[in-house]
Amino acid sequence: MKKDSQYDIAIAKLAHKTHHFAFELGRAFFEQFDQQLIQDGQLHADVELTKTDLLLTLDFHIKGTVRLICDRSLEDFDQPIDVRHQLRVRFGDQYLELDDDVLQITPDTQTLPIAQHLFDYIGLAIPMKKLHPRFQNEPDDNPDADAKLIFTTRQADDEDEDNSDPRWDALRNLN
């Protein structure tokens, strides 16, 4: 990812109180990342940052649409996104990502880059199966597939029991 100060928050100059930031995320934002999942989108991100002596708490609310490719038809479609996420940033000896939701920075850190966090939260909101809206209400092509798979597995287990080795049967009878 390229560095872009547009998505950096200058935390050193902020007073100990709650601050509000707004970001517009479009094609230029997604082009910063080396990925193929999201090529375009129109999103608005509100970030509420609460600063105290020991901790920064960032509450993200990202809402809008991203342009995706349907897994079934390979057509482009707009997927609505509405995500809320919280990131806590504490001060410590070195820069560390302690958890998905906890970050540690040094006390002399001047700016906090949030572009990667914005991108990650959007990516987590995208469904695993990306279907064009016209396919979302259609019945499944093969609703009995799971039942057939279970039946086939049980049938294979039964066949394995029929073809068992008598030496193992003798060992099983010892219990």
mmCIF file of C-alpha atoms in Angstrom:
data_model
loop_
_atom_site.group_PDB
_atom_site.id
_atom_site.type_symbol
_atom_site.label_atom_id
_atom_site.label_comp_id
_atom_site.label_asym_id
_atom_site.label_seq_id
_atom_site.Cartn_x
_atom_site.Cartn_y
_atom_site.Cartn_z
ATOM 1 C CA MET A 1 0.000 0.000 0.000
ATOM 2 C CA LYS A 2 1.207 3.496 -0.793
ATOM 3 C CA LYS A 3 1.416 6.055 1.973
ATOM 4 C CA ASP A 4 -1.353 8.632 1.769
ATOM 5 C CA SER A 5 -1.542 11.323 4.416
ATOM 6 C CA GLN A 6 -5.214 11.875 3.572
ATOM 7 C CA TYR A 7 -6.026 8.831 5.739
ATOM 8 C CA ASP A 8 -3.625 9.661 8.563
ATOM 9 C CA ILE A 9 -4.850 11.271 11.775
ATOM 10 C CA ALA A 10 -2.467 13.707 13.465
ATOM 11 C CA ILE A 11 -2.895 12.442 17.024
ATOM 12 C CA ALA A 12 -0.039 14.397 18.630
ATOM 13 C CA LYS A 13 -1.871 17.726 18.323
ATOM 14 C CA LEU A 14 -5.253 16.449 19.519
ATOM 15 C CA ALA A 15 -6.633 17.472 22.903
ATOM 16 C CA HIS A 16 -7.839 14.872 25.403
ATOM 17 C CA LYS A 17 -11.468 14.704 24.290
ATOM 18 C CA THR A 18 -13.621 13.212 21.510
ATOM 19 C CA HIS A 19 -12.879 14.196 17.903
ATOM 20 C CA HIS A 20 -14.826 13.434 14.711
ATOM 21 C CA PHE A 21 -13.331 12.696 11.290
ATOM 22 C CA ALA A 22 -15.050 11.952 7.969
ATOM 23 C CA PHE A 23 -13.567 10.209 4.941
ATOM 24 C CA GLU A 24 -14.934 9.594 1.455
ATOM 25 C CA LEU A 25 -13.745 6.279 0.038
ATOM 26 C CA GLY A 26 -13.912 5.723 -3.712
ATOM 27 C CA ARG A 27 -11.915 4.207 -6.545
ATOM 28 C CA ALA A 28 -8.740 6.142 -5.607
ATOM 29 C CA PHE A 29 -8.862 4.677 -2.091
ATOM 30 C CA PHE A 30 -9.115 1.071 -3.313
ATOM 31 C CA GLU A 31 -6.364 1.555 -5.915
ATOM 32 C CA GLN A 32 -3.878 2.110 -3.059
ATOM 33 C CA PHE A 33 -4.082 -1.578 -2.165
ATOM 34 C CA ASP A 34 -2.596 -4.475 -4.110
ATOM 35 C CA GLN A 35 -5.755 -6.612 -4.277
ATOM 36 C CA GLN A 36 -8.455 -7.795 -6.676
ATOM 37 C CA LEU A 37 -11.459 -8.060 -4.342
ATOM 38 C CA ILE A 38 -12.720 -4.462 -4.475
ATOM 39 C CA GLN A 39 -12.032 -2.257 -7.465
ATOM 40 C CA ASP A 40 -14.500 0.540 -6.803
ATOM 41 C CA GLY A 41 -16.975 1.792 -4.263
ATOM 42 C CA GLN A 42 -18.737 4.797 -2.868
ATOM 43 C CA LEU A 43 -18.443 4.771 0.901
ATOM 44 C CA HIS A 44 -18.532 7.298 3.698
ATOM 45 C CA ALA A 45 -16.528 6.603 6.845
ATOM 46 C CA ASP A 46 -17.168 8.396 10.117
ATOM 47 C CA VAL A 47 -14.441 7.969 12.705
ATOM 48 C CA GLU A 48 -14.952 9.090 16.270
ATOM 49 C CA LEU A 49 -11.654 9.260 18.154
ATOM 50 C CA THR A 50 -11.603 9.590 21.931
ATOM 51 C CA LYS A 51 -8.186 10.503 23.304
ATOM 52 C CA THR A 52 -7.097 10.008 26.924
ATOM 53 C CA ASP A 53 -3.666 9.913 28.572
ATOM 54 C CA LEU A 54 -3.351 6.137 28.195
ATOM 55 C CA LEU A 55 -5.603 5.159 25.310
ATOM 56 C CA LEU A 56 -7.092 6.152 21.976
ATOM 57 C CA THR A 57 -10.479 4.656 21.125
ATOM 58 C CA LEU A 58 -11.560 4.836 17.492
ATOM 59 C CA ASP A 59 -15.159 4.008 16.600
ATOM 60 C CA PHE A 60 -15.577 3.410 12.862
ATOM 61 C CA HIS A 61 -18.892 3.573 11.004
ATOM 62 C CA ILE A 62 -18.550 2.844 7.292
ATOM 63 C CA LYS A 63 -21.598 2.955 5.046
ATOM 64 C CA GLY A 64 -22.102 2.817 1.283
ATOM 65 C CA THR A 65 -21.650 0.371 -1.570
ATOM 66 C CA VAL A 66 -18.726 -1.505 -3.102
ATOM 67 C CA ARG A 67 -18.541 -2.793 -6.658
ATOM 68 C CA LEU A 68 -18.103 -6.590 -6.714
ATOM 69 C CA ILE A 69 -18.114 -9.348 -9.314
ATOM 70 C CA CYS A 70 -20.837 -11.982 -8.976
ATOM 71 C CA ASP A 71 -19.474 -15.476 -8.317
ATOM 72 C CA ARG A 72 -22.199 -17.033 -10.469
ATOM 73 C CA SER A 73 -22.615 -14.736 -13.480
ATOM 74 C CA LEU A 74 -19.355 -12.707 -13.359
ATOM 75 C CA GLU A 75 -21.416 -9.505 -13.672
ATOM 76 C CA ASP A 76 -20.595 -6.371 -11.701
ATOM 77 C CA PHE A 77 -23.025 -5.348 -8.972
ATOM 78 C CA ASP A 78 -23.182 -2.959 -6.025
ATOM 79 C CA GLN A 79 -23.021 -4.604 -2.594
ATOM 80 C CA PRO A 80 -24.321 -2.452 0.275
ATOM 81 C CA ILE A 81 -21.954 -2.149 3.231
ATOM 82 C CA ASP A 82 -22.815 -0.909 6.713
ATOM 83 C CA VAL A 83 -20.178 -1.761 9.289
ATOM 84 C CA ARG A 84 -19.303 -0.569 12.774
ATOM 85 C CA HIS A 85 -16.005 -1.456 14.376
ATOM 86 C CA GLN A 86 -13.911 -0.281 17.307
ATOM 87 C CA LEU A 87 -10.123 -0.049 17.478
ATOM 88 C CA ARG A 88 -8.247 0.629 20.687
ATOM 89 C CA VAL A 89 -4.777 2.098 20.543
ATOM 90 C CA ARG A 90 -2.610 2.058 23.630
ATOM 91 C CA PHE A 91 0.822 3.510 24.245
ATOM 92 C CA GLY A 92 3.857 1.289 24.802
ATOM 93 C CA ASP A 93 7.559 0.774 24.113
ATOM 94 C CA GLN A 94 7.182 -0.235 20.471
ATOM 95 C CA TYR A 95 4.709 -0.450 17.604
ATOM 96 C CA LEU A 96 2.779 -3.749 17.849
ATOM 97 C CA GLU A 97 -0.503 -5.137 16.626
ATOM 98 C CA LEU A 98 -1.600 -6.958 19.763
ATOM 99 C CA ASP A 99 -4.973 -8.133 18.479
ATOM 100 C CA ASP A 100 -7.370 -7.425 15.624
ATOM 101 C CA ASP A 101 -8.896 -4.691 17.777
ATOM 102 C CA VAL A 102 -5.890 -3.546 19.824
ATOM 103 C CA LEU A 103 -2.872 -1.661 18.540
ATOM 104 C CA GLN A 104 0.143 -0.423 20.486
ATOM 105 C CA ILE A 105 2.081 2.677 19.441
ATOM 106 C CA THR A 106 4.934 4.623 21.001
ATOM 107 C CA PRO A 107 4.130 7.822 22.918
ATOM 108 C CA ASP A 108 6.099 9.923 20.404
ATOM 109 C CA THR A 109 3.956 8.776 17.437
ATOM 110 C CA GLN A 110 2.763 11.861 15.549
ATOM 111 C CA THR A 111 0.205 10.375 13.144
ATOM 112 C CA LEU A 112 -1.977 7.292 13.105
ATOM 113 C CA PRO A 113 -2.525 5.801 9.623
ATOM 114 C CA ILE A 114 -6.020 4.314 9.367
ATOM 115 C CA ALA A 115 -6.309 3.477 5.642
ATOM 116 C CA GLN A 116 -5.454 -0.202 6.176
ATOM 117 C CA HIS A 117 -7.981 -0.454 9.018
ATOM 118 C CA LEU A 118 -10.703 1.113 6.860
ATOM 119 C CA PHE A 119 -9.928 -1.322 4.043
ATOM 120 C CA ASP A 120 -9.869 -4.339 6.379
ATOM 121 C CA TYR A 121 -13.224 -3.460 7.956
ATOM 122 C CA ILE A 122 -14.791 -3.095 4.505
ATOM 123 C CA GLY A 123 -13.276 -6.407 3.390
ATOM 124 C CA LEU A 124 -14.669 -8.173 6.457
ATOM 125 C CA ALA A 125 -18.159 -6.901 5.622
ATOM 126 C CA ILE A 126 -18.149 -8.485 2.156
ATOM 127 C CA PRO A 127 -20.024 -11.804 2.111
ATOM 128 C CA MET A 128 -18.094 -14.986 1.312
ATOM 129 C CA LYS A 129 -20.487 -15.818 -1.519
ATOM 130 C CA LYS A 130 -20.843 -12.763 -3.729
ATOM 131 C CA LEU A 131 -24.151 -13.043 -5.586
ATOM 132 C CA HIS A 132 -25.830 -10.490 -7.816
ATOM 133 C CA PRO A 133 -29.119 -9.378 -6.184
ATOM 134 C CA ARG A 134 -31.144 -11.125 -8.888
ATOM 135 C CA PHE A 135 -29.757 -14.487 -7.697
ATOM 136 C CA GLN A 136 -30.185 -13.920 -3.973
ATOM 137 C CA ASN A 137 -33.895 -14.832 -3.839
ATOM 138 C CA GLU A 138 -33.678 -17.789 -6.221
ATOM 139 C CA PRO A 139 -33.984 -21.267 -4.754
ATOM 140 C CA ASP A 140 -30.807 -23.308 -4.529
ATOM 141 C CA ASP A 141 -30.064 -25.294 -7.695
ATOM 142 C CA ASN A 142 -29.539 -28.505 -5.729
ATOM 143 C CA PRO A 143 -31.126 -28.297 -2.253
ATOM 144 C CA ASP A 144 -30.665 -32.052 -1.671
ATOM 145 C CA ALA A 145 -26.881 -31.871 -2.134
ATOM 146 C CA ASP A 146 -26.176 -31.858 1.611
ATOM 147 C CA ALA A 147 -28.555 -34.785 2.224
ATOM 148 C CA LYS A 148 -26.960 -36.763 -0.616
ATOM 149 C CA LEU A 149 -23.496 -36.073 0.768
ATOM 150 C CA ILE A 150 -24.489 -37.320 4.235
ATOM 151 C CA PHE A 151 -26.177 -40.411 2.760
ATOM 152 C CA THR A 152 -23.156 -41.164 0.581
ATOM 153 C CA THR A 153 -20.801 -40.822 3.553
ATOM 154 C CA ARG A 154 -22.916 -43.131 5.702
ATOM 155 C CA GLN A 155 -23.190 -45.612 2.856
ATOM 156 C CA ALA A 156 -19.392 -45.605 2.462
ATOM 157 C CA ASP A 157 -18.994 -46.177 6.215
ATOM 158 C CA ASP A 158 -21.374 -49.140 6.050
ATOM 159 C CA GLU A 159 -19.395 -50.628 3.145
ATOM 160 C CA ASP A 160 -16.169 -50.248 5.141
ATOM 161 C CA GLU A 161 -17.712 -52.203 8.021
ATOM 162 C CA ASP A 162 -18.803 -55.001 5.665
ATOM 163 C CA ASN A 163 -15.291 -55.309 4.236
ATOM 164 C CA SER A 164 -13.569 -55.377 7.609
ATOM 165 C CA ASP A 165 -10.503 -57.478 8.311
ATOM 166 C CA PRO A 166 -11.205 -60.425 10.670
ATOM 167 C CA ARG A 167 -7.964 -59.755 12.550
ATOM 168 C CA TRP A 168 -9.251 -56.298 13.551
ATOM 169 C CA ASP A 169 -12.618 -57.786 14.484
ATOM 170 C CA ALA A 170 -10.851 -60.117 16.912
ATOM 171 C CA LEU A 171 -9.050 -57.139 18.487
ATOM 172 C CA ARG A 172 -12.316 -55.178 18.782
ATOM 173 C CA ASN A 173 -13.875 -58.083 20.679
ATOM 174 C CA LEU A 174 -11.165 -57.874 23.380
ATOM 175 C CA ASN A 175 -12.937 -54.863 24.894
#
